[in-house]
One Martini backbone bead per residue (centre of mass of N, CA, C, O) as a GRO file, in nm:
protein
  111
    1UNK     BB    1  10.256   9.720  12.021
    2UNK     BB    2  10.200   9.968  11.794
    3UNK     BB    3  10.235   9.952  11.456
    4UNK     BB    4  10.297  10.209  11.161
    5UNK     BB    5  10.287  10.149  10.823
    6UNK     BB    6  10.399  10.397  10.559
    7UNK     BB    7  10.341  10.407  10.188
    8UNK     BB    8  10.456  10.273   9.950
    9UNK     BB    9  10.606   9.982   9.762
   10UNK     BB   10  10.794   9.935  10.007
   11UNK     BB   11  10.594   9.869  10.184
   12UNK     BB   12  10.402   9.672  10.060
   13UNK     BB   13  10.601   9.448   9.883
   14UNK     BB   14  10.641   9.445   9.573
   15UNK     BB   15  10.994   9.352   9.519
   16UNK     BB   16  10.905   9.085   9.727
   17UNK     BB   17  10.796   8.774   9.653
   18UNK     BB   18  10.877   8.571   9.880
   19UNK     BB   19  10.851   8.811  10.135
   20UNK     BB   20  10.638   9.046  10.093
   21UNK     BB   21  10.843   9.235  10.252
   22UNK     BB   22  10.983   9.416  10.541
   23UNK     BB   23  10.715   9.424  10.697
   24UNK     BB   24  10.660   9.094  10.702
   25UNK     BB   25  10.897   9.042  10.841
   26UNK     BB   26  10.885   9.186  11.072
   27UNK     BB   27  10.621   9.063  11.180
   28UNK     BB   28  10.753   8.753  11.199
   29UNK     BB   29  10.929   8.873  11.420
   30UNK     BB   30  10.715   8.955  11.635
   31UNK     BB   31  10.524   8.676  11.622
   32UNK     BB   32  10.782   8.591  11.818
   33UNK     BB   33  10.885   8.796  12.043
   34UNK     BB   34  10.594   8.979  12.002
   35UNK     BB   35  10.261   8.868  12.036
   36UNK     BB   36  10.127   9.169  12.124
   37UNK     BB   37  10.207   9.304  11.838
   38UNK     BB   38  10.116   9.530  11.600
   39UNK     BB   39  10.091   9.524  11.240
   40UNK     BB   40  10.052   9.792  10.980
   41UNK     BB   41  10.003   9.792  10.644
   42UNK     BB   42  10.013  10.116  10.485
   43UNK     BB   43  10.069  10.072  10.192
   44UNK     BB   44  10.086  10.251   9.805
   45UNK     BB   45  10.131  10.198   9.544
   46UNK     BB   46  10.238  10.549   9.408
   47UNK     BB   47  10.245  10.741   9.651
   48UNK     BB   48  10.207  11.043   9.722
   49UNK     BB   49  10.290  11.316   9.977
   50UNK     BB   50   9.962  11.414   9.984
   51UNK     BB   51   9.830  11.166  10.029
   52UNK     BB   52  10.013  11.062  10.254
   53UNK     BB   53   9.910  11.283  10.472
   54UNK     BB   54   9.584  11.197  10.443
   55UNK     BB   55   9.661  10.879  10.584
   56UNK     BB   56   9.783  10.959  10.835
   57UNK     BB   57   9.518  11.124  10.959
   58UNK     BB   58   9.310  10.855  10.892
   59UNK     BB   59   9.508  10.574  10.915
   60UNK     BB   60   9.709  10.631  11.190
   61UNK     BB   61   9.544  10.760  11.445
   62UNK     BB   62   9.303  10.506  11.459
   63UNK     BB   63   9.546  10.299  11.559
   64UNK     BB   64   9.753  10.429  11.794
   65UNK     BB   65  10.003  10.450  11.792
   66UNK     BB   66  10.354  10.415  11.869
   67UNK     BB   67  10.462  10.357  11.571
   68UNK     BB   68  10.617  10.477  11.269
   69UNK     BB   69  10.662  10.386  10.951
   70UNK     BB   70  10.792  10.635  10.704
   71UNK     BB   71  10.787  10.635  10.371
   72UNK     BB   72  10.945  10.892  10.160
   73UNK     BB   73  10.943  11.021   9.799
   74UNK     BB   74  10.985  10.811   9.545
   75UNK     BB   75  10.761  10.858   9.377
   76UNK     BB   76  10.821  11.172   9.322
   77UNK     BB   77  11.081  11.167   9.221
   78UNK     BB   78  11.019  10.957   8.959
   79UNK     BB   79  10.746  11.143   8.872
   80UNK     BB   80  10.758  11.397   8.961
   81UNK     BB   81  10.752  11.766   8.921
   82UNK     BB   82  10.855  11.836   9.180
   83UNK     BB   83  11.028  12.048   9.375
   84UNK     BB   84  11.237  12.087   9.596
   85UNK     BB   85  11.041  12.257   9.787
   86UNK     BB   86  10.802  12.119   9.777
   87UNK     BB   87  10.920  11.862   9.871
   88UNK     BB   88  11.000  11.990  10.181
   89UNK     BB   89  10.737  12.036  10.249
   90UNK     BB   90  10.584  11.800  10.222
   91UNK     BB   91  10.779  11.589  10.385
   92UNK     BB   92  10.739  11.808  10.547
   93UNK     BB   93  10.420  11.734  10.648
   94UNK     BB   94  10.440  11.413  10.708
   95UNK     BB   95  10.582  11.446  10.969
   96UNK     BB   96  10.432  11.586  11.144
   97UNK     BB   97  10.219  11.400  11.129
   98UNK     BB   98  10.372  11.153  11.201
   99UNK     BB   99  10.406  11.322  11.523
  100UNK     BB  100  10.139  11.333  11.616
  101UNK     BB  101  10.042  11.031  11.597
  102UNK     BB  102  10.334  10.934  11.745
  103UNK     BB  103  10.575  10.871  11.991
  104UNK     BB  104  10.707  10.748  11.716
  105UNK     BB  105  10.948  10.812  11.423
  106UNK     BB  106  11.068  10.621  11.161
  107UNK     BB  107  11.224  10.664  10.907
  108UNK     BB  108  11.305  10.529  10.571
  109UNK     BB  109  11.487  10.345  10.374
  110UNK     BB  110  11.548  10.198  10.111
  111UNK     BB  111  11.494   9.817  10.059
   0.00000   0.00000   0.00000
């Protein structure tokens, strides 16, 4: 199985010095139950979802996955000045994106 986790800084795992953060755990967790499976950590601290769309079409398409974990709006909410329909346009938009992308699509919540 590949799976791209992809989104901003709770992906990359910046608030979890210990273990690297949610999705290290999960590699770790895959590298022993099912060591033929790729995960691809593609968090980008601070990203919003205008950027979030056009790398899940430039770097999750290219990586052919299977699953995508994909986590947005942290950013937007916390620092944009996004309204709020703008905000439901860009992150339908985001999902839409990794629905093309991956036969499987599971939102994240803050972890």
């Amino acid at each position: 199985m590949r799976i791209v986790a992809i989104g901003s800084s709770l992906i990359y795992g910046r608030a979890d010095m210990l273990h690297g953060g949610c999705i290290s755990r999960i590699r770790a967790e895959l590298e022993l139950r099912h060591p033929d499976s790729l995960l691809f950590n593609l968090g980008v601290p601070g990203e919003g979802l205008r950027a979030l769309e056009r790398r899940i079409r430039t770097e999750c398409r290219p990586r052919s996955p299977d699953l995508i974990l994909l986590s947005i709006g942290i950013d937007d909410v916390l620092r944009s000045a996004m309204g709020e329909e703008e905000f439901r346009a860009a992150a339908r938009a985001c999902i839409s994106e990794a629905m093309d992308s991956a036969q499987t699509v599971v939102l994240t919540p803050p972890f």
